[in-house]
Every structure is written in structure tokens, then in C-alpha cells.
Amino acid sequence: MGSVTSYFGSLCGKEEKIEEERHFRANDRPFNLSYRYADNAIKTAKYNLFSFLPLNLFEQFRRLANAYFLFLMVLQLIPQISSLSWFTTAVPLILVLTMTAVKDASDDINRHKSDKQVNNRLVDVLIDGELKNEKWMNVQVGDIVKLENNQFVTADLMLLSSSEPLNLVYVETAELDGETNLKVKQALTVTGEMGDGIDALAGFNGEVRCEPPNNRLDKFKGTLTLDGRTYSMDNDKVLLRGCTLRNTEWCFGLVIFGGPDTKLMQNSGKTIFKRTSIDDLMNVLVLCIFGFLALMCTVLAIGNAIWEVREGSVFTVFLPREGEASAALSSFLSFWSYVIILNTVVPISLYVSVEIIRLGNSFYIDWDRKMYYPKSDTPAQARTTTLNEELGQIKYIFSDKTGTLTQNIMTFNRCSINGKAYGELFDFSGQRVEITEKTEKVDFSWNRLADPKFAFHDHSLVETVREGNKEARAFFRLLALCHTVMPEEKKEGELNYQAQSPDEGALVTAARNFGFVFRSRTPESITAVELGRQVVYELLAVLDFNNVRKRMSVIVRDPEGKLTLYCKGADTIIYERLHPSCNKLMEVTTRHLNEYAGDGLRTLVLAYKDLDESYMDEWKLRHHEASTAMDDREERLDQLYEEIEKDLMLLGATAVEDKLQDGVPQTIEQLAKADIKIWVLTGDKQETAENIGYSCNMLREEMKEIFVVAANTAEAVREELQNARRKMCPQGAEEPTVVKARAGLFWLQKTERVEDEKTEGEYGLVINGHSLAFALEKNLQLELLRTACMCQTVICCRVTPLQKAQVVQLVKKYKQAVTLAIGDGANDVSMIKAAHIGVGISGQEGMQAVLSSDYSFAQFRYLQRLLLVHGRWSYLRMCKFLKYFFYKNFTFTFVHFWYAFFCGFSAQTVYDEWFITLYNLVYTALPVLGMSLFDQDVNDRWSFQYPQLYTPGQLNLYFSKKAFVRCLVHSCYSSLILFFIPWAAMHDTVRDDGKDVADYQSFALLAQTCLLIVMNIQLSLDTHYWTAVNQFFVWGSLAAYFAITLTMYSNGMFLIFTSFFPFIGTARNSLNQPNVWLTVFLTSLLCILPVVAFRFLSIQLRPTVNDKVRHKLRKEALPAPAPRRPPARRISTRRSGYAFSHAQGYGELVTSRRFLLKLPLRSRPVLFTQTDSPLAQNQPQFYRTIAEEPEDSQGRSAGGVAAATAAAE
């Protein structure tokens, strides 16, 4: 719609001016309105009340068949050429247009409702010195808005002030980047001082100059000018639309971008009208059929001209010509008459039937109980009815990670302390026991501050801690002290942890349950409760985490005055800094780490060091100098950190699981067997994504090599991609092989396809966001595509929503393969829209992905059923339907063609007019629909057992241009038999009583009876799966034919409607003759015998995958559902790094005095409120940083105890 508007705008001479810089003033609407910035209303609907009819009809008549039927209807209005009434075409055409329009209107009404719901949300806006409740759509650039806890951010805002110390706010960005850990934003000090003073805010008149609207989520440049001074603004000062305010009572923000200009909308991508490849092929075939129709009509028109000249003059004695009619005019008119008569080669019922089949197959997806998720009461949903068969042709899947493959829940699973591993259970024979829901959990009732949601199954660890094991206690003490978590205790014992990364929260919660409870902190101290005893540690320094250090340390003094440095970080980093005496312990711990990494767990190594008082005093002095230095501050601090973090003593290692959704590895394995390639496109860090890749069996130790592309320049990226490609395919050409071709309607569309290249062995590719940005540039994208497509698995990390869409479009453009994108957050919307098919997972990241998707369900594992069962069946049914439909209609029409040579090319119909009318509507409609809705080659269990059955769909083997030509040849043969056998049999035949049978009406009846019986036998041969419905439709259609025929050819009908039913007595006179039935039998035999012989030989000599599996299932029993088995233990030499979603700079925050500013006591909403997570029943331990509304009933029954322990939820 937008493109249409802009087109007309350009016609009228209105060039849309490109915005180069945004300039506005706070609290000054007249000034800001002069720039005509977009308001905050969003519009995703395609039509409005006035544009619906013209735009929808325009879209529908772009479908060639609809335009053709309109043209045909106009022809039928001309009496000289029409032998059929105009309404025979008009009624079905209007029916099809109306059905489609109603469906489109319904979809668009839902979009309007969604837009209205968002635009009518309310927010407090500062107008004329007072806060007023305004609708989102009325908010303008330059307005100051007030947000409260758990509210969505209205527009892209510059943060002015907040209720938190240091003017901080906590936001959850799940809708933007898929990450559910909280992000911290901080206002400028100069604006923060205004607090929530309405007068001060109303008098604020700062001027902002910043970048124009763009889609970069991680960057923002701008300046604020206030009282003659200019202040720099960056991404940390900006709240983006789509975020949710968490754990912040209130904040004020200045609107920078509204509605379509917001970064969320800039990343959402355009709504694309999606059509299946079969739709496109049908358009091309329909065009070919028109050409073929024109050819047939031309041949018959020439035949008419010749006949008129040679034979026609004989008839003029008793059939005089009208006026000046000549042979040429007669020929011209007969051409158009034959266009009308032979139009059944493309009947409009084809399109009606296709829509019904698609609708039926969509209902199967909606009704499938095996894709229903009871824990969240979420059924699968087909949100579109037009793409079902495309589900059977997917070659590439693009998946988000967080929330799609994983549950977004961190669980503390295992640990290694002083060389001993904890967390696993073994039976008497030493075999590992799988931990399930029924496995007995450790009882933490001895610890009143324990979190009852925390689950651990190895009792020996609690005993070790309570028995006084020195190393075990030091291990958990480290976890309780070395972190940047902020605690919140509203009531005694009611602890809530506010963690910046979920990993940190999981580790602190684990320490809490094992008796080392982190209670509170100040800039100089940390208070912990150790096995019931309160201990206050003096906090001397926090050596903060960053991406280079990959570790963090704290230096504390215990009540006895002992100084200790506690450090946790990536194993490779910590190992380099260990004391030589730890070598033996290091070997044992490394073995444990390899096991943990093999199970896809995220690992950290813990170490400590006792410090000397005098050395510490001197180090603190140097630390103070370095931290206040103007030059080389970072380098000087790094040197100091390096100096003190050496000769550490190893304590052990932790293993935290980013819990995968159930069945993810098995689903990926099944899809890989079906030759579907899976690419993971995630906003997460590289180490996290790699780890999940290993957990999901996408990356495997057996792979020959996993290439990591992480360069920061275009040339370096090119070099890394080329090196990877040369390793995989040393003999490959340097330049890619691009096959250029033409496709689409009238072959106007130019296509380019990059050929697949074969490699020896399996490879993986991991590429980060910076490198991907270079690789997607025009001169590098083919290099990226070649290298990536050689790999079995591709993982792209730190990608923006728009980059996700660009990757999908790259594969779509150069691979000419069907793509599917699956995600669960707003950051996946552009990818879902770009792919041929978009699947939304209704998870924990809102409903944005579901609203933009074509199909939705609750768990990733349902994807295999959607593709391998529903998708494959839909594709198979649609292909069978099209082949049979074209066959029956071509055969029907070709009989007319042969008859033309025997009726002087006069455009006389070979069949009774009523048979022509009812052939597609009644006699053959239901049997083919029955096959197309119920047929299966094998059932769902066998479809899972043999995923290879999916590959013919990817290769388009069941319906293509070749299959269409074969169908045409088959129809031609059948029509010859159906015309000439009855013609020859009736030529000189007499009845039993010696009377003649060879009249036109008897021949018409015989020809149409033979045709209908042959069509039903052919359908029966094509049907693999018989149901009572199929049987009823086939036998019912034959019974209906004979019943209707006998009624229409009866004396009564002739007497009532003489001109409409001229075939009086034909049925009873012909159908009681044995030679008529013998002719029917002979015709049927000759039509069907070659088909049966051909199929028999094909199965014997060149069986397909389907033939082999169907032969096997006749011999074998139904495969049992795959048993649940514990995953095989895998040893890995690679491990994850430290706290992957952690950000630098938090250490400085927790040691800053200003975060303890005294504020009025208030009731702050709990960060973790849900106490009855549906997952809680069967998962080891839960921690997540996403607030959900509690259910009242649970809140009342659980009382204070549940709330007190919700921090690990």
C-alpha cells in the first residue's frame, strides 16, 4: 500500500525528502511540527474501507486465470459466437472472487484490530505543564512521557530521569534482540537532577540533534544542547520502543522517534505477499495452456474454412447463410466458439478446489493433538491457508536461538570441587542414571533462606558442605561473593536477585541453597549468611569483567581480617594464572570440564588467592592512581589486574545449562536426515551460540573443522571465507558458478542460481555480526554463500534483525530453494517476513513473531511434524490433485477436438450440455477432493521413521513442467481411445430389435459414460489411502451420474422443459443394450491397462523412495514410537567462556556510593513473581530474568514463602 501511495505521490511531483538529521526541541510542539516528523501511530494493515475493493480486485486479477475468465465472460455475451450462456462463467468467477476477498478482508481486519490495540494504549504525557493520559498514537516527537514499572516503552526515548539511584533504569529487550537478561540504561546527570519534578520537566527546553531514523539497534549518535552547553548522547541514554521497563518505579523520557521511525518498526521489514512455487508454476502452465488452446482453436478454425469451401456449399440449399456470410467470417466466428467450448482445459473450479484443499489441510494442522502444548494450552495454528504444500519443499531453515531452541532458563546442573565431580547419579554398577521428574531431590529444608524452586539431585554435595569440607565451603563462598548481582529484600527472608546475566543469577542462587546466602551489599561491604551465621565482608575492589579479560575478581576482607581475592572466569584464562602446585588438580578438573562441555553445559572455573596486607595497601594506592589517570587509564588498570590475578589456587568448576527445549536435538537430527539445512541466526554472543550448537548436535566433535569468521575488515573477512572454502573444496573454482535463467510469467523474471559444490566430510561455520555486515556487501555476498552452503551447519552471532532478513534473502535469491524462518521474538519478525514460510513460537518473548508468522506453535520440536508429516502430505496431495485434474479436463476437452473432424468444425459439443455443466461441478468434484484431503502414501509414524521421504518435494519431483507434459500425453492417448472406440463400435451397430443406435444422442451418452467411468478408475489407481469418505464419493458420483442422466432424459422432463432436455429416451434405449456396456468395458480396459503396466514396470525397474518404503511397510509392523533414552556421554575439548550475556562496567556500578541514594520507601514489584511455572515440575533448577503476572490463587495459597523464594524462578 505504501509503495502505491509513494508511486502516486511521485506522479504528482511530491518527492519525499530524505531526512539527514533530526532536530527538535523538548516541550515545543509547534516548532517540532514544522519538520513534519512521523507521529507515534503504526499501520501494518494493507487496505482501508475505500481502497479495499479496487486494490483487492487488482491483486486478484493479477492471477492470470481470473483475468482469463473475465475475458471469457465478455465473449459469452456475444450471441454470434457463444454456444453457452454467460452465467456459466460469471457465477463461478464471482464466487471465487468473493471467497478470496472475504478471506483477505478477514486477515486485514485482524491487522487493523492489532494496530488499533497498540495505538490506543495509554501513557502519561507532559502537556502544558501537567501530566495527561494520552493514547500512544497521539504522542509527538519532542513530548516528555512518564513510564512506570512493567510498562512497554511508548516510542524511542531519550532517558531524562528515573526513580533509581544514578538515574538508572532496567529494561528487558526480549522483543528487540531476543535476550531476556536485563539491560541497564543511564540518563545524563544534568537531566537526572530534575527527578520527577513536574515544574522542572515542564520547563525543560533542551534541543536535540541526532541521526535520522535507521535500523541500527546497537548504535545511536546525538547531542543535547541545554543552557548553552552541549552534551553527548549514545545508545546507553536511549530506551527503544519494544523494550519493557523492569524494576524501576518510574522514569521520564523525551520522544526522539515515533511510530514508523522507531528502530523496532525500521527493523520489522515489509509485508510480502507470499505465494507458493506451485502457484507460480500454475501461472506459467496456465499461460502455456492458453497458447495450446489458441493453437487448437486455430487448427479447428482453419478446418472450418476448408470445410466451408469444399463441403459447405452443398448445404446452402436447405441451410442458407445469413447475409454476406463467407467462409472466412465463419472460420473467424468458429475460432471464438471453440475458445468457449474448449475452455474446460482451465476450468475455474480448479482454483476453487485448490482453495478448499488448502483450507482442509490447514484445519489438520489446527486440529493436530500431537502439536498441542498442554502446559501453556497452546495448539498449533495455521495462520495462512495458502502455503501448506510449500511446507513439503523446505530446503533451508533459519532459526533464532534464544527462546526458540532454548527455554531461556538457566539451571545449575553440576560442579567439580577439588577434583571431585558432583551433580550426577550412579547406580550400584557404576552406570550413570538419567535424572527425571521422579528422581528424588535434595532436601534443603534445613536452610530457611533456601529457594524451594531450586532442584538438585546429588545428596553427597550437601553432606560435603555441612560436614565442614574446607574447599566446598570456599567454593560456594566464592559464588556468593564474586558477582555483580543486586539483592532486594522487602521482607525478612524474601530475597530477590537482580542479575544482569542469567548465568550469574543461577550461580548465586545455587550458593544460596547450599547455605551461602548473598544477603545485601553496600559500596564497601557484602553481607552473607553462611550456614545460618551472618558474616560481613569488607569489599576492597571489584576487578570487572570485559570481553578481553573473560573473568572477574573481587578482593574482600573477612571479619578475622584475612584478605582474599576470589576469581571466576573462562578455563583457558584462569589456567594461565594458576600456581604450579595446582597442575595435578587442573588435569582432573579439565577432564570434568570436557565432560560438561560434551553435554553442552556452560562452564566457569573458580580460583582464589590469599593476599598480604602490606602488598594490598601498596596495590590499592597504585589502583587509585590508575583509576583517576587521564591518559591510558584502561591499559594501566589492566596491568594492575594482571599483576594481582596470578598464582591463583584452583577451587573447581561450575556447569550451568541453558536449558534446551524438549526434543530439540532429535528434531534437528531428523530434519538433517531429510536433507534440510539449518542456519542459526542469533543476537547472542559467539560462545553462547557455539555452545547451543553443540548441545543441539548441530556442531559435532566428529566434524572435520569448524570455521570461525570474526575479522573486522572487509578484506580480512574475504580472506577467512576463501581459506575456509579452499580447505573444504581444494579443487573448486575460484569464481562461483552462477547459472542465469528466466522464470515467471512470460519469462520476464531473471534468476541467478549458485550451483552447490560437493565437499568431503562435514564442516561448520560460525560468523559474528561485524564480519557478517561486511560479508553481506555486494562484492562479498557470493563468497559468503558459497562457503556457508558447503557447511552442514551455519551459526551467525550478534546479528541485527535486519541482517537476519538479509541472510534469508541472499539464500532465496541465489539458491532458488524454499526457505523457512522460525523465531519467537520481535527481533525475528523481519526474518519471518522475508522467508517463504515464517513460523512463530509462542514463547516467553511476547506475540510479535506469532502475529507476523504463517504458522505458529509452542515448541520447536513440533517443526518436524509440521514439515515431515503435514508439509509432505500437503505437497503430495496437491501434486496428485493437479496431475489428476489436468488429466481429466484435458481428456474431456480433447474428445471435443477429435469430434470437430466429424461435425464439419461447426463447434457442436460432443456431450450433452447438462453433462458439460455438471462434469466439474458434480460428477468429478467430490472424488478428487476426497483424494486430495485424505490421501497418504505412508502414515505419520513411517514418515518419521524415513525422513528421506521428504527429499522428492525439495527436488520438485511430483509436479513439474515434465510431469505436466506427461499428463498431456496421457490425456491425448485416453481421449483417442474414448472417442474412437465408441465411434467405431456405434458406427454400424443395431439394437437387439434391429433398429439403428448410431444417432448423435446415443453416441454422446456412450462417450460421456465411458469418460466418467475411466476417470473414476484412474482416480482409484491414484488413491493410496482409502477411507469410507473416499468410497462414498467415488461410488456416489457414479450413482449420481446415472440417476441424474436417467431423470434428465426422461419423458417427464422433456414435457415440462422441452427446449432444455432434448435427449428424450436416449438413456433407457441405449443403456439396456449389451453392446453398449461391452464398449464401455473395452474402452476402460484400453485406457487403464497401459497405466497399470507402466506403473508395474517402474516399481520393478526404477523404484522411488516412496515405493521402497511402501513395499517395506507391507512386510513390517508399524514402528513403535522412539523410546526416550539418556543422551550419550560426549567428551569435548572446547568449552564456553564466562557469563556470555554479561556486559562490562557493572563492577564500577556496584562499588559506586551513589547507588545507595536515600529514596522514599516504596513498594517495588518483585522481579521474579511467577511461582507455578509449568516447567517447574520437571526441571533441575530455574532462573530467569523476566517478570510475569502472578495468578491470584497461587499468590494467596503460597503466601509469603513462595514469594520469598521466587528469585530462582
Short mmCIF file of C-alpha atoms in Angstrom, two decimals, residues 802-1025:
data_model
loop_
_atom_site.label_atom_id
_atom_site.label_comp_id
_atom_site.label_asym_id
_atom_site.label_seq_id
_atom_site.Cartn_x
_atom_site.Cartn_y
_atom_site.Cartn_z
CA LEU A 802 17.67 -6.71 9.51
CA GLN A 803 20.79 -8.83 8.97
CA LYS A 804 18.68 -11.91 9.68
CA ALA A 805 16.34 -10.89 6.85
CA GLN A 806 19.30 -10.13 4.53
CA VAL A 807 20.76 -13.62 5.08
CA VAL A 808 17.39 -15.19 4.25
CA GLN A 809 17.03 -13.04 1.12
CA LEU A 810 20.55 -13.94 -0.01
CA VAL A 811 19.78 -17.66 0.10
CA LYS A 812 16.37 -17.11 -1.52
CA LYS A 813 17.91 -15.15 -4.38
CA TYR A 814 20.87 -17.34 -5.28
CA LYS A 815 19.78 -20.83 -4.23
CA GLN A 816 16.22 -20.78 -5.67
CA ALA A 817 15.30 -23.03 -2.73
CA VAL A 818 12.31 -22.86 -0.40
CA THR A 819 13.22 -21.25 2.94
CA LEU A 820 11.59 -21.30 6.38
CA ALA A 821 12.35 -18.92 9.26
CA ILE A 822 11.41 -19.73 12.84
CA GLY A 823 11.60 -17.41 15.84
CA ASP A 824 9.78 -16.22 18.92
CA GLY A 825 10.55 -12.51 19.39
CA ALA A 826 10.05 -9.16 17.69
CA ASN A 827 13.69 -9.37 16.60
CA ASP A 828 12.72 -12.31 14.35
CA VAL A 829 9.83 -10.57 12.57
CA SER A 830 11.84 -9.30 9.58
CA MET A 831 13.36 -12.77 9.06
CA ILE A 832 9.90 -14.42 9.32
CA LYS A 833 8.51 -11.99 6.73
CA ALA A 834 11.47 -12.45 4.38
CA ALA A 835 11.38 -16.26 4.23
CA HIS A 836 8.97 -18.20 2.03
CA ILE A 837 7.38 -19.52 5.22
CA GLY A 838 7.52 -17.89 8.65
CA VAL A 839 6.91 -19.88 11.83
CA GLY A 840 6.33 -18.15 15.17
CA ILE A 841 6.88 -19.84 18.52
CA SER A 842 4.50 -18.55 21.17
CA GLY A 843 7.08 -18.44 23.94
CA GLN A 844 8.28 -16.02 26.59
CA GLU A 845 9.17 -13.13 24.29
CA GLY A 846 5.71 -11.79 23.50
CA MET A 847 3.49 -12.44 20.48
CA GLN A 848 5.16 -10.24 17.82
CA ALA A 849 6.67 -13.21 15.96
CA VAL A 850 3.40 -15.16 16.08
CA LEU A 851 1.42 -12.20 14.72
CA SER A 852 3.76 -11.93 11.72
CA SER A 853 4.03 -15.66 11.08
CA ASP A 854 2.29 -18.04 8.71
CA TYR A 855 2.25 -20.92 11.21
CA SER A 856 2.67 -20.95 14.98
CA PHE A 857 3.06 -23.45 17.81
CA ALA A 858 4.60 -23.61 21.27
CA GLN A 859 7.68 -25.85 20.93
CA PHE A 860 10.49 -26.15 18.37
CA ARG A 861 10.09 -29.95 18.29
CA TYR A 862 6.70 -29.62 16.57
CA LEU A 863 8.55 -28.32 13.50
CA GLN A 864 9.43 -31.88 12.42
CA ARG A 865 5.74 -32.88 12.46
CA LEU A 866 4.78 -29.72 10.60
CA LEU A 867 7.27 -30.45 7.80
CA LEU A 868 7.74 -34.23 7.67
CA VAL A 869 4.05 -35.08 8.13
CA HIS A 870 1.70 -32.18 7.34
CA GLY A 871 4.02 -30.48 4.84
CA ARG A 872 4.85 -33.66 2.96
CA TRP A 873 1.24 -34.84 2.85
CA SER A 874 0.01 -31.42 1.69
CA TYR A 875 2.59 -31.30 -1.11
CA LEU A 876 1.83 -34.89 -2.15
CA ARG A 877 -1.94 -34.28 -2.15
CA MET A 878 -1.67 -31.02 -4.10
CA CYS A 879 0.56 -32.59 -6.75
CA LYS A 880 -1.74 -35.60 -7.14
CA PHE A 881 -4.74 -33.28 -7.36
CA LEU A 882 -3.17 -31.11 -10.08
CA LYS A 883 -1.99 -34.07 -12.17
CA TYR A 884 -5.40 -35.77 -11.97
CA PHE A 885 -7.32 -32.52 -12.52
CA PHE A 886 -5.37 -31.62 -15.65
CA TYR A 887 -5.67 -35.21 -16.86
CA LYS A 888 -9.46 -35.38 -16.51
CA ASN A 889 -10.02 -31.96 -18.07
CA PHE A 890 -7.61 -32.39 -20.98
CA THR A 891 -9.15 -35.78 -21.75
CA PHE A 892 -12.64 -34.25 -21.58
CA THR A 893 -11.60 -31.40 -23.92
CA PHE A 894 -9.57 -33.45 -26.42
CA VAL A 895 -12.67 -35.58 -27.18
CA HIS A 896 -14.30 -32.32 -28.40
CA PHE A 897 -11.23 -31.73 -30.58
CA TRP A 898 -11.45 -35.15 -32.30
CA TYR A 899 -15.22 -34.78 -32.72
CA ALA A 900 -14.71 -31.49 -34.61
CA PHE A 901 -13.35 -33.51 -37.58
CA PHE A 902 -16.69 -35.36 -37.78
CA CYS A 903 -19.09 -32.41 -37.39
CA GLY A 904 -17.79 -30.05 -40.06
CA PHE A 905 -15.86 -27.99 -37.44
CA SER A 906 -19.18 -26.43 -36.52
CA ALA A 907 -18.38 -26.01 -32.77
CA GLN A 908 -21.02 -28.58 -31.90
CA THR A 909 -20.45 -30.19 -28.49
CA VAL A 910 -19.82 -33.92 -28.32
CA TYR A 911 -21.58 -34.23 -24.96
CA ASP A 912 -24.98 -33.23 -23.69
CA GLU A 913 -24.90 -29.59 -22.46
CA TRP A 914 -26.02 -30.66 -18.99
CA PHE A 915 -23.13 -33.10 -18.76
CA ILE A 916 -20.71 -30.27 -19.68
CA THR A 917 -22.21 -28.10 -16.93
CA LEU A 918 -22.15 -30.80 -14.23
CA TYR A 919 -18.89 -32.61 -15.14
CA ASN A 920 -16.60 -30.44 -12.99
CA LEU A 921 -19.21 -29.23 -10.51
CA VAL A 922 -20.88 -32.53 -9.55
CA TYR A 923 -19.64 -35.70 -11.25
CA THR A 924 -15.86 -35.35 -10.67
CA ALA A 925 -15.62 -32.70 -7.92
CA LEU A 926 -16.05 -34.78 -4.76
CA PRO A 927 -13.94 -37.86 -5.64
CA VAL A 928 -10.87 -35.74 -6.41
CA LEU A 929 -11.45 -33.62 -3.29
CA GLY A 930 -11.70 -36.82 -1.24
CA MET A 931 -8.32 -37.98 -2.55
CA SER A 932 -6.76 -34.53 -2.09
CA LEU A 933 -7.91 -34.22 1.52
CA PHE A 934 -7.40 -37.75 2.87
CA ASP A 935 -4.66 -39.43 0.83
CA GLN A 936 -1.41 -40.56 2.48
CA ASP A 937 1.38 -42.57 0.92
CA VAL A 938 2.50 -43.73 4.41
CA ASN A 939 1.23 -42.77 7.86
CA ASP A 940 2.88 -40.31 10.27
CA ARG A 941 4.96 -42.94 12.11
CA TRP A 942 6.57 -44.16 8.89
CA SER A 943 7.10 -40.53 7.82
CA PHE A 944 9.23 -40.02 10.95
CA GLN A 945 10.94 -43.40 10.52
CA TYR A 946 12.07 -42.46 7.00
CA PRO A 947 12.74 -38.70 6.80
CA GLN A 948 14.25 -39.37 3.33
CA LEU A 949 10.66 -39.47 2.04
CA TYR A 950 10.80 -35.67 2.29
CA THR A 951 13.50 -35.14 -0.35
CA PRO A 952 11.34 -35.55 -3.53
CA GLY A 953 9.47 -32.39 -2.51
CA GLN A 954 12.70 -30.39 -2.34
CA LEU A 955 13.55 -31.54 -5.86
CA ASN A 956 10.01 -30.83 -7.16
CA LEU A 957 9.68 -34.38 -8.45
CA TYR A 958 5.93 -34.83 -8.04
CA PHE A 959 4.67 -31.92 -10.11
CA SER A 960 6.75 -30.00 -12.62
CA LYS A 961 6.71 -28.99 -16.26
CA LYS A 962 7.84 -32.52 -17.21
CA ALA A 963 5.05 -34.08 -15.17
CA PHE A 964 2.59 -31.73 -16.88
CA VAL A 965 3.78 -32.78 -20.36
CA ARG A 966 3.46 -36.47 -19.36
CA CYS A 967 -0.06 -35.67 -18.16
CA LEU A 968 -0.84 -34.05 -21.54
CA VAL A 969 0.40 -37.10 -23.49
CA HIS A 970 -1.58 -39.46 -21.24
CA SER A 971 -4.73 -37.33 -21.79
CA CYS A 972 -4.18 -37.35 -25.53
CA TYR A 973 -3.98 -41.17 -25.58
CA SER A 974 -7.04 -41.58 -23.34
CA SER A 975 -9.11 -39.15 -25.42
CA LEU A 976 -8.27 -41.02 -28.63
CA ILE A 977 -9.49 -44.27 -27.06
CA LEU A 978 -12.57 -42.57 -25.53
CA PHE A 979 -13.62 -41.08 -28.85
CA PHE A 980 -12.67 -43.62 -31.49
CA ILE A 981 -13.61 -46.88 -29.73
CA PRO A 982 -17.23 -45.74 -29.02
CA TRP A 983 -17.37 -44.13 -32.50
CA ALA A 984 -16.24 -47.32 -34.24
CA ALA A 985 -18.47 -49.51 -32.02
CA MET A 986 -21.55 -47.39 -32.74
CA HIS A 987 -20.84 -46.77 -36.43
CA ASP A 988 -22.93 -49.56 -37.98
CA THR A 989 -24.46 -51.08 -34.88
CA VAL A 990 -28.11 -52.03 -34.48
CA ARG A 991 -30.22 -52.74 -31.41
CA ASP A 992 -31.48 -56.19 -30.40
CA ASP A 993 -34.67 -55.46 -32.28
CA GLY A 994 -32.81 -54.44 -35.44
CA LYS A 995 -33.29 -50.70 -35.04
CA ASP A 996 -30.42 -48.24 -35.55
CA VAL A 997 -28.43 -46.98 -32.49
CA ALA A 998 -25.99 -44.76 -34.34
CA ASP A 999 -27.59 -41.38 -33.64
CA TYR A 1000 -25.80 -38.34 -32.19
CA GLN A 1001 -27.58 -38.53 -28.84
CA SER A 1002 -26.77 -42.20 -28.20
CA PHE A 1003 -23.12 -41.61 -29.14
CA ALA A 1004 -22.95 -38.59 -26.77
CA LEU A 1005 -24.34 -40.70 -23.92
CA LEU A 1006 -21.91 -43.56 -24.59
CA ALA A 1007 -18.88 -41.22 -24.86
CA GLN A 1008 -19.67 -39.40 -21.60
CA THR A 1009 -20.40 -42.66 -19.71
CA CYS A 1010 -17.05 -44.15 -20.84
CA LEU A 1011 -15.27 -40.91 -19.86
CA LEU A 1012 -16.74 -40.82 -16.36
CA ILE A 1013 -16.05 -44.50 -15.60
CA VAL A 1014 -12.43 -44.22 -16.85
CA MET A 1015 -11.89 -41.07 -14.73
CA ASN A 1016 -13.13 -42.86 -11.59
CA ILE A 1017 -10.93 -45.92 -12.24
CA GLN A 1018 -7.91 -43.65 -12.80
CA LEU A 1019 -8.66 -41.85 -9.53
CA SER A 1020 -8.89 -45.19 -7.71
CA LEU A 1021 -5.46 -46.16 -9.06
CA ASP A 1022 -4.03 -42.86 -7.79
CA THR A 1023 -5.51 -43.26 -4.29
CA HIS A 1024 -3.15 -44.89 -1.76
CA TYR A 1025 -5.23 -44.47 1.37
#
